[in-house]
Amino acid sequence: MTTANAYPASQTIRTIGILGGGQLGMMLAEAALPLGYRCIFLEDAPNCPASLYGEVFTTEQLDDFVAAADVFTLEFENTPAKTVAWLKQLSDEGTKQGMFPPPEALEVAQDRLNEKNLFNELGIKTVPFMSVNSKAELKEASSQLGLPLVLKTSRGGYDGKGQFVVKTEADIEEAWASLGDAVTGKGNLTPTPAPLIAEGFINFSREVSIIATRAQDGTMRTYDLVENHHHNGILAKSHAPAVGTSHLLPAAKSAIETLMTHLDYVGTMALELFVSKDEQGKDTILANEIAPRVHNSGHWSIEGAVTSQFENHIRAVVGLPLGDTDNVYPSVMLNILGEYPDLGELLKIDGAHYHTYHKEERADRKIAHVTLMPNDVAALDQAIDNLVRILPNKMGL
């Protein structure tokens, strides 16, 4: 059987429409070009990173954007659900060739309560949690879940935004004053009223994530677990693979594959996890949240995996077979936040691969990343030290 006959959709698709024009859209477009596909973007921010790789349409030009693309995907989970549902309807009607991932995945990822409930429904363990609709319910949650707890908006918020750590009963008033407007839809925390979610604190040894891609025929490919370190709620560093987690990989793989199958998902997804101890003192994983898109903790895969998360996502969207996800070499990815480093000094570090997002400098803004994978694995720690030394924002590393 020829490739043309086996994968007919991939032969008729020429243009991929991406909802969003940030750095993830930019890197998706970079991965699409060698495969012969061009990307266009729906984005209102002027001079967005993706504008270097394709035409950008504003939301006022939505009809033109839709007309110019054959198939659609997204780079940000806060994409308007109505737009995604409409594009899926066009695909169902045969006008377009697909909207991936499906609206159902967005509905789950955009609401932390829906997300946690689905995890538990599918037998995937989470931290204990409760819905909070009033200050009285927050007090009840603090009693039932214990203190400290984390209070979060169930909708909106990312990179540590939209959350408050309630350490003592005295913090309840301040926490409600900070986030309570999200329940009523006031302020700018959420576009529509939504409950808050209170999550019980757990003792965990580290944060890890797993990334996988699911093709249109249901085939799935999974990357290694990576260990993540955060600074002020923003991802600072990812180690790929996470050392000493081979015993956790089967459970993590099962969890993300169960989610993707349940949602009839197509494309790349990330599942963030906590590593904790069960009642018997053994390592276990607890699901935190999903990202229905390519993910920051998978940037290492551009150089560090046989097939990057971006290329596999493009392959899935256009209906091509997925590529090998094996780790080529141990890697560490560090985000560049706020201020650009001296590129000449950075590139003196053996094994450093630099990716700029072409963004203006701004405090704690992700503006680039570096993947370190020196030929000598023993030199990796020293390479990290050398890089951190020249970073303007050292991110607590």
Short mmCIF file of C-alpha atoms in Angstrom, two decimals:
data_model
loop_
_atom_site.label_atom_id
_atom_site.label_comp_id
_atom_site.label_asym_id
_atom_site.label_seq_id
_atom_site.Cartn_x
_atom_site.Cartn_y
_atom_site.Cartn_z
CA MET A 1 0.00 0.00 0.00
CA THR A 2 1.41 3.41 -0.94
CA THR A 3 1.66 6.31 1.47
CA ALA A 4 -0.71 8.34 -0.68
CA ASN A 5 -3.41 5.67 -0.35
CA ALA A 6 -2.76 4.98 3.32
CA TYR A 7 -2.88 8.61 4.42
CA PRO A 8 -5.12 10.45 1.92
CA ALA A 9 -5.97 13.39 4.22
CA SER A 10 -2.32 14.30 4.63
CA GLN A 11 -2.00 14.64 0.84
CA THR A 12 -4.82 17.19 0.52
CA ILE A 13 -3.95 19.34 3.53
CA ARG A 14 -1.72 22.27 2.71
CA THR A 15 -2.40 24.86 5.40
CA ILE A 16 -2.78 24.36 9.17
CA GLY A 17 -4.73 27.02 11.06
CA ILE A 18 -3.40 27.51 14.60
CA LEU A 19 -5.50 29.27 17.23
CA GLY A 20 -2.89 31.42 18.94
CA GLY A 21 0.36 32.96 17.78
CA GLY A 22 2.74 32.64 20.73
CA GLN A 23 5.99 30.71 20.98
CA LEU A 24 4.20 27.35 20.89
CA GLY A 25 2.54 28.29 17.62
CA MET A 26 5.92 29.43 16.33
CA MET A 27 7.57 26.12 17.18
CA LEU A 28 4.66 24.16 15.66
CA ALA A 29 5.17 26.10 12.45
CA GLU A 30 8.90 25.35 12.55
CA ALA A 31 8.08 21.64 12.78
CA ALA A 32 5.47 21.81 10.01
CA LEU A 33 7.68 23.41 7.36
CA PRO A 34 10.04 20.44 6.76
CA LEU A 35 6.97 18.20 6.34
CA GLY A 36 5.64 20.50 3.62
CA TYR A 37 2.88 22.30 5.52
CA ARG A 38 2.43 26.02 6.08
CA CYS A 39 0.76 27.49 9.14
CA ILE A 40 -1.43 30.55 9.64
CA PHE A 41 -2.46 31.98 12.99
CA LEU A 42 -5.43 33.56 14.76
CA GLU A 43 -3.92 36.08 17.16
CA ASP A 44 -4.69 39.65 18.25
CA ALA A 45 -1.31 40.45 19.80
CA PRO A 46 0.78 42.52 17.37
CA ASN A 47 4.22 41.21 16.38
CA CYS A 48 3.51 37.82 17.95
CA PRO A 49 6.32 35.21 17.76
CA ALA A 50 4.46 33.13 15.15
CA SER A 51 4.25 36.07 12.75
CA LEU A 52 7.76 35.19 11.56
CA TYR A 53 6.44 31.91 10.17
CA GLY A 54 3.07 32.68 8.62
CA GLU A 55 0.19 35.05 8.10
CA VAL A 56 -1.58 36.28 11.23
CA PHE A 57 -5.34 36.97 11.32
CA THR A 58 -7.06 38.90 14.11
CA THR A 59 -10.31 37.68 15.67
CA GLU A 60 -12.13 40.24 13.54
CA GLN A 61 -10.80 38.29 10.54
CA LEU A 62 -11.99 34.92 11.82
CA ASP A 63 -13.92 34.08 8.63
CA ASP A 64 -10.86 34.80 6.49
CA PHE A 65 -8.69 32.69 8.80
CA VAL A 66 -11.10 29.74 8.53
CA ALA A 67 -11.34 30.06 4.77
CA ALA A 68 -7.55 30.00 4.39
CA ALA A 69 -6.90 26.81 6.40
CA ASP A 70 -7.63 23.13 5.74
CA VAL A 71 -7.31 21.80 9.29
CA PHE A 72 -7.11 23.44 12.72
CA THR A 73 -5.33 23.10 16.04
CA LEU A 74 -4.49 25.32 19.03
CA GLU A 75 -1.50 26.38 21.11
CA PHE A 76 -3.27 27.69 24.23
CA GLU A 77 -6.00 26.07 26.33
CA ASN A 78 -7.76 29.37 27.05
CA THR A 79 -8.85 29.51 23.42
CA PRO A 80 -12.59 30.39 23.21
CA ALA A 81 -14.51 27.11 23.43
CA LYS A 82 -17.21 28.38 21.06
CA THR A 83 -14.66 28.88 18.29
CA VAL A 84 -13.26 25.39 18.75
CA ALA A 85 -16.78 23.88 18.76
CA TRP A 86 -17.64 25.73 15.54
CA LEU A 87 -14.49 24.50 13.80
CA LYS A 88 -15.29 20.95 14.93
CA GLN A 89 -18.79 21.35 13.46
CA LEU A 90 -17.30 22.45 10.13
CA SER A 91 -15.13 19.34 10.19
CA ASP A 92 -18.08 17.09 10.99
CA GLU A 93 -19.93 18.62 8.07
CA GLY A 94 -17.00 17.91 5.77
CA THR A 95 -16.25 21.57 5.07
CA LYS A 96 -12.87 21.30 6.83
CA GLN A 97 -10.60 18.36 7.64
CA GLY A 98 -10.47 18.51 11.40
CA MET A 99 -10.23 20.45 14.65
CA PHE A 100 -7.64 18.83 16.92
CA PRO A 101 -7.82 18.45 19.87
CA PRO A 102 -11.61 18.12 20.21
CA PRO A 103 -13.77 20.62 22.15
CA GLU A 104 -14.31 18.07 24.93
CA ALA A 105 -10.62 18.25 25.86
CA LEU A 106 -10.83 22.02 26.10
CA GLU A 107 -13.93 21.84 28.30
CA VAL A 108 -12.01 19.65 30.74
CA ALA A 109 -8.75 21.62 30.72
CA GLN A 110 -10.46 25.01 31.09
CA ASP A 111 -12.15 24.05 34.36
CA ARG A 112 -10.06 22.61 37.20
CA LEU A 113 -13.12 21.08 38.88
CA ASN A 114 -14.16 19.29 35.69
CA GLU A 115 -10.57 18.18 35.30
CA LYS A 116 -10.16 16.76 38.80
CA ASN A 117 -13.58 15.07 38.64
CA LEU A 118 -12.66 13.40 35.33
CA PHE A 119 -9.36 12.19 36.75
CA ASN A 120 -11.15 10.53 39.65
CA GLU A 121 -13.89 9.14 37.38
CA LEU A 122 -11.19 7.42 35.32
CA GLY A 123 -9.42 6.04 38.38
CA ILE A 124 -6.54 8.55 38.26
CA LYS A 125 -5.59 9.71 41.75
CA THR A 126 -5.44 13.40 42.69
CA VAL A 127 -4.93 15.50 45.79
CA PRO A 128 -8.13 15.86 47.85
CA PHE A 129 -10.20 18.84 46.67
CA MET A 130 -13.49 20.65 47.20
CA SER A 131 -15.58 23.17 45.30
CA VAL A 132 -15.80 26.58 47.02
CA ASN A 133 -18.63 29.05 46.30
CA SER A 134 -18.55 31.21 49.42
CA LYS A 135 -16.39 32.24 52.35
CA ALA A 136 -18.36 29.81 54.51
CA GLU A 137 -17.49 26.96 52.10
CA LEU A 138 -13.83 28.02 52.22
CA LYS A 139 -13.94 27.71 56.00
CA GLU A 140 -15.55 24.28 55.63
CA ALA A 141 -12.86 23.24 53.14
CA SER A 142 -10.13 24.35 55.53
CA SER A 143 -11.74 22.19 58.21
CA GLN A 144 -12.21 19.10 56.03
CA LEU A 145 -9.01 19.29 53.96
CA GLY A 146 -6.85 20.76 56.71
CA LEU A 147 -4.39 23.62 56.51
CA PRO A 148 -2.43 24.63 54.62
CA LEU A 149 -4.45 24.35 51.41
CA VAL A 150 -4.27 25.97 47.99
CA LEU A 151 -7.24 28.01 46.82
CA LYS A 152 -7.44 28.42 43.04
CA THR A 153 -9.78 29.83 40.44
CA SER A 154 -11.36 26.89 38.62
CA ARG A 155 -11.12 28.82 35.35
CA GLY A 156 -8.33 31.02 34.04
CA GLY A 157 -4.96 31.52 35.64
CA TYR A 158 -1.65 29.98 34.62
CA ASP A 159 2.03 30.20 35.60
CA GLY A 160 1.04 30.57 39.24
CA LYS A 161 -1.65 33.22 38.68
CA GLY A 162 -5.14 32.93 40.19
CA GLN A 163 -4.19 31.06 43.37
CA PHE A 164 -3.63 31.69 47.06
CA VAL A 165 -1.97 29.50 49.71
CA VAL A 166 -4.11 29.48 52.86
CA LYS A 167 -1.68 28.66 55.65
CA THR A 168 -3.75 29.55 58.73
CA GLU A 169 -7.36 30.45 59.52
CA ALA A 170 -6.25 34.08 59.61
CA ASP A 171 -5.51 33.84 55.86
CA ILE A 172 -9.10 32.96 54.93
CA GLU A 173 -10.29 36.58 54.81
CA GLU A 174 -7.38 37.66 52.60
CA ALA A 175 -7.74 34.62 50.34
CA TRP A 176 -11.43 35.29 49.79
CA ALA A 177 -10.76 38.99 49.19
CA SER A 178 -8.11 38.02 46.62
CA LEU A 179 -10.03 35.36 44.68
CA GLY A 180 -13.69 35.55 45.71
CA ASP A 181 -14.63 37.79 42.78
CA ALA A 182 -14.06 34.83 40.47
CA VAL A 183 -17.19 33.20 41.91
CA THR A 184 -19.34 36.17 40.94
CA GLY A 185 -17.55 37.03 37.70
CA LYS A 186 -16.36 40.37 39.03
CA GLY A 187 -12.86 41.67 38.44
CA ASN A 188 -10.53 40.18 35.82
CA LEU A 189 -9.85 36.74 37.30
CA THR A 190 -12.28 34.87 35.04
CA PRO A 191 -14.46 35.89 32.11
CA THR A 192 -17.53 34.17 33.62
CA PRO A 193 -18.58 33.27 37.17
CA ALA A 194 -17.11 29.97 38.36
CA PRO A 195 -16.52 28.21 41.68
CA LEU A 196 -13.12 28.23 43.29
CA ILE A 197 -11.35 24.97 44.01
CA ALA A 198 -9.63 24.20 47.30
CA GLU A 199 -6.88 21.60 47.09
CA GLY A 200 -5.42 19.84 50.09
CA PHE A 201 -1.67 20.09 50.66
CA ILE A 202 0.36 16.93 50.22
CA ASN A 203 3.94 16.03 50.90
CA PHE A 204 5.50 15.38 47.52
CA SER A 205 9.10 14.72 46.61
CA ARG A 206 9.03 16.27 43.16
CA GLU A 207 6.92 17.44 40.26
CA VAL A 208 7.05 15.52 37.01
CA SER A 209 5.17 15.54 33.73
CA ILE A 210 4.52 13.13 30.91
CA ILE A 211 3.81 14.07 27.32
CA ALA A 212 2.16 11.88 24.71
CA THR A 213 0.73 12.20 21.23
CA ARG A 214 -2.32 10.36 19.89
CA ALA A 215 -2.88 9.93 16.16
CA GLN A 216 -6.20 9.96 14.33
CA ASP A 217 -6.17 6.14 14.15
CA GLY A 218 -5.74 5.89 17.94
CA THR A 219 -2.03 5.09 17.90
CA MET A 220 -0.19 6.66 20.83
CA ARG A 221 3.45 7.54 21.46
CA THR A 222 4.72 8.54 24.91
CA TYR A 223 7.81 10.50 25.97
CA ASP A 224 9.87 9.87 29.09
CA LEU A 225 8.84 11.38 32.39
CA VAL A 226 10.60 14.68 33.04
CA GLU A 227 11.26 16.41 36.36
CA ASN A 228 10.20 20.04 36.62
CA HIS A 229 11.35 22.89 38.87
CA HIS A 230 9.38 26.12 39.19
CA HIS A 231 10.17 29.71 40.17
CA ASN A 232 7.29 31.89 41.37
CA GLY A 233 4.87 29.44 39.77
CA ILE A 234 6.66 29.55 36.40
CA LEU A 235 8.54 26.56 34.97
CA ALA A 236 12.27 27.24 35.31
CA LYS A 237 13.94 23.92 34.49
CA SER A 238 13.07 20.45 33.16
CA HIS A 239 15.28 17.36 33.38
CA ALA A 240 14.68 14.77 30.65
CA PRO A 241 14.43 12.00 31.53
CA ALA A 242 13.61 12.35 35.23
CA VAL A 243 16.22 10.31 37.09
CA GLY A 244 14.94 7.33 39.05
CA THR A 245 11.37 7.33 37.74
CA SER A 246 11.31 4.19 35.60
CA HIS A 247 9.08 2.50 38.20
CA LEU A 248 6.55 5.35 37.84
CA LEU A 249 6.47 5.44 34.04
CA PRO A 250 3.91 2.63 33.55
CA ALA A 251 1.35 4.34 35.82
CA ALA A 252 1.96 7.76 34.24
CA LYS A 253 1.72 6.30 30.75
CA SER A 254 -1.50 4.49 31.64
CA ALA A 255 -3.01 7.70 33.06
CA ILE A 256 -2.33 9.89 30.03
CA GLU A 257 -3.32 7.18 27.55
CA THR A 258 -6.58 6.60 29.47
CA LEU A 259 -7.34 10.33 29.31
CA MET A 260 -6.55 10.63 25.62
CA THR A 261 -8.62 7.60 24.70
CA HIS A 262 -11.59 8.77 26.79
CA LEU A 263 -11.52 12.21 25.13
CA ASP A 264 -10.91 10.77 21.62
CA TYR A 265 -7.96 13.11 21.66
CA VAL A 266 -5.80 13.84 18.61
CA GLY A 267 -2.50 15.67 19.04
CA THR A 268 0.03 16.20 21.82
CA MET A 269 -1.03 16.43 25.48
CA ALA A 270 0.87 16.98 28.74
CA LEU A 271 -0.11 15.60 32.14
CA GLU A 272 1.44 17.27 35.19
CA LEU A 273 1.97 15.00 38.21
CA PHE A 274 3.17 15.03 41.82
CA VAL A 275 5.36 12.19 43.13
CA SER A 276 4.25 11.31 46.66
CA LYS A 277 4.16 8.35 49.07
CA ASP A 278 1.19 6.03 49.48
CA GLU A 279 0.01 4.44 52.75
CA GLN A 280 2.70 1.75 52.41
CA GLY A 281 5.45 4.31 51.89
CA LYS A 282 5.87 3.54 48.20
CA ASP A 283 6.22 6.14 45.48
CA THR A 284 2.97 7.01 43.76
CA ILE A 285 1.79 9.68 41.34
CA LEU A 286 -1.06 12.17 41.74
CA ALA A 287 -2.47 13.99 38.72
CA ASN A 288 -2.40 17.79 38.88
CA GLU A 289 -3.62 19.03 35.50
CA ILE A 290 -3.53 18.45 31.76
CA ALA A 291 -2.49 20.80 28.98
CA PRO A 292 -4.35 19.96 25.74
CA ARG A 293 -1.45 21.13 23.59
CA VAL A 294 2.31 20.99 23.25
CA HIS A 295 3.90 21.91 26.57
CA ASN A 296 6.82 23.87 28.00
CA SER A 297 8.18 20.76 29.75
CA GLY A 298 8.52 19.09 26.34
CA HIS A 299 10.71 21.73 24.69
CA TRP A 300 13.76 19.53 25.30
CA SER A 301 12.38 17.11 22.69
CA ILE A 302 13.34 19.43 19.79
CA GLU A 303 16.95 18.28 20.12
CA GLY A 304 16.61 15.61 22.79
CA ALA A 305 14.11 13.17 21.24
CA VAL A 306 14.05 11.29 17.95
CA THR A 307 10.82 13.13 17.08
CA SER A 308 9.88 16.33 18.90
CA GLN A 309 6.52 16.92 20.57
CA PHE A 310 5.90 19.62 17.96
CA GLU A 311 6.53 17.39 14.95
CA ASN A 312 4.40 14.60 16.40
CA HIS A 313 1.57 17.06 17.01
CA ILE A 314 1.73 18.21 13.39
CA ARG A 315 1.84 14.60 12.20
CA ALA A 316 -1.29 13.83 14.23
CA VAL A 317 -3.17 16.91 13.02
CA VAL A 318 -2.57 16.17 9.32
CA GLY A 319 -3.14 12.41 9.66
CA LEU A 320 0.41 11.09 9.33
CA PRO A 321 1.95 8.24 11.38
CA LEU A 322 3.68 9.30 14.59
CA GLY A 323 7.44 9.32 15.09
CA ASP A 324 9.72 7.66 17.63
CA THR A 325 9.66 9.43 21.03
CA ASP A 326 12.82 7.89 22.46
CA ASN A 327 15.21 10.17 24.33
CA VAL A 328 18.35 10.70 22.20
CA TYR A 329 20.47 11.97 25.06
CA PRO A 330 19.85 13.18 28.63
CA SER A 331 18.84 16.85 28.43
CA VAL A 332 18.02 19.81 30.62
CA MET A 333 15.77 22.64 29.41
CA LEU A 334 15.91 26.05 31.11
CA ASN A 335 13.52 28.88 30.43
CA ILE A 336 14.85 32.39 29.91
CA LEU A 337 12.66 34.81 31.85
CA GLY A 338 12.42 38.56 31.55
CA GLU A 339 15.82 39.53 30.14
CA TYR A 340 17.94 38.07 27.36
CA PRO A 341 21.40 36.70 28.19
CA ASP A 342 24.61 37.41 26.32
CA LEU A 343 24.20 35.06 23.35
CA GLY A 344 27.92 34.91 22.65
CA GLU A 345 28.66 33.75 26.20
CA LEU A 346 25.75 31.31 26.15
CA LEU A 347 26.89 29.60 22.97
CA LYS A 348 30.35 29.02 24.40
CA ILE A 349 28.73 26.30 26.52
CA ASP A 350 29.12 22.93 24.81
CA GLY A 351 25.80 21.31 24.04
CA ALA A 352 23.73 24.50 24.41
CA HIS A 353 20.82 24.91 21.98
CA TYR A 354 19.21 28.35 22.11
CA HIS A 355 15.64 29.19 21.04
CA THR A 356 14.48 32.81 21.14
CA TYR A 357 10.78 33.71 21.04
CA HIS A 358 11.39 37.18 19.58
CA LYS A 359 9.56 38.84 22.47
CA GLU A 360 10.16 42.13 24.21
CA GLU A 361 11.77 41.87 27.63
CA ARG A 362 9.40 42.00 30.60
CA ALA A 363 9.72 40.77 34.17
CA ASP A 364 9.12 37.01 34.49
CA ARG A 365 8.01 36.73 30.86
CA LYS A 366 9.10 33.59 28.99
CA ILE A 367 11.20 35.00 26.16
CA ALA A 368 13.45 32.06 25.20
CA HIS A 369 14.66 28.66 26.29
CA VAL A 370 17.93 26.73 26.22
CA THR A 371 18.31 22.98 25.99
CA LEU A 372 21.60 21.61 27.32
CA MET A 373 22.81 18.21 26.10
CA PRO A 374 26.62 18.07 26.12
CA ASN A 375 28.24 15.07 24.49
CA ASP A 376 29.63 14.01 27.86
CA VAL A 377 26.69 13.39 30.21
CA ALA A 378 29.01 13.87 33.18
CA ALA A 379 29.42 17.50 32.05
CA LEU A 380 25.69 18.26 32.25
CA ASP A 381 25.67 19.63 35.81
CA GLN A 382 28.62 21.89 35.04
CA ALA A 383 26.88 23.10 31.87
CA ILE A 384 23.82 24.03 33.96
CA ASP A 385 26.00 25.95 36.41
CA ASN A 386 27.75 27.77 33.56
CA LEU A 387 24.42 28.74 32.01
CA VAL A 388 22.82 29.91 35.27
CA ARG A 389 25.90 32.03 35.95
CA ILE A 390 25.26 34.18 32.85
CA LEU A 391 21.46 34.37 33.11
CA PRO A 392 20.17 37.82 34.16
CA ASN A 393 17.23 36.09 35.91
CA LYS A 394 18.62 33.04 37.70
CA MET A 395 15.12 31.83 38.68
CA GLY A 396 16.29 30.68 42.07
CA LEU A 397 18.52 28.01 40.48
#
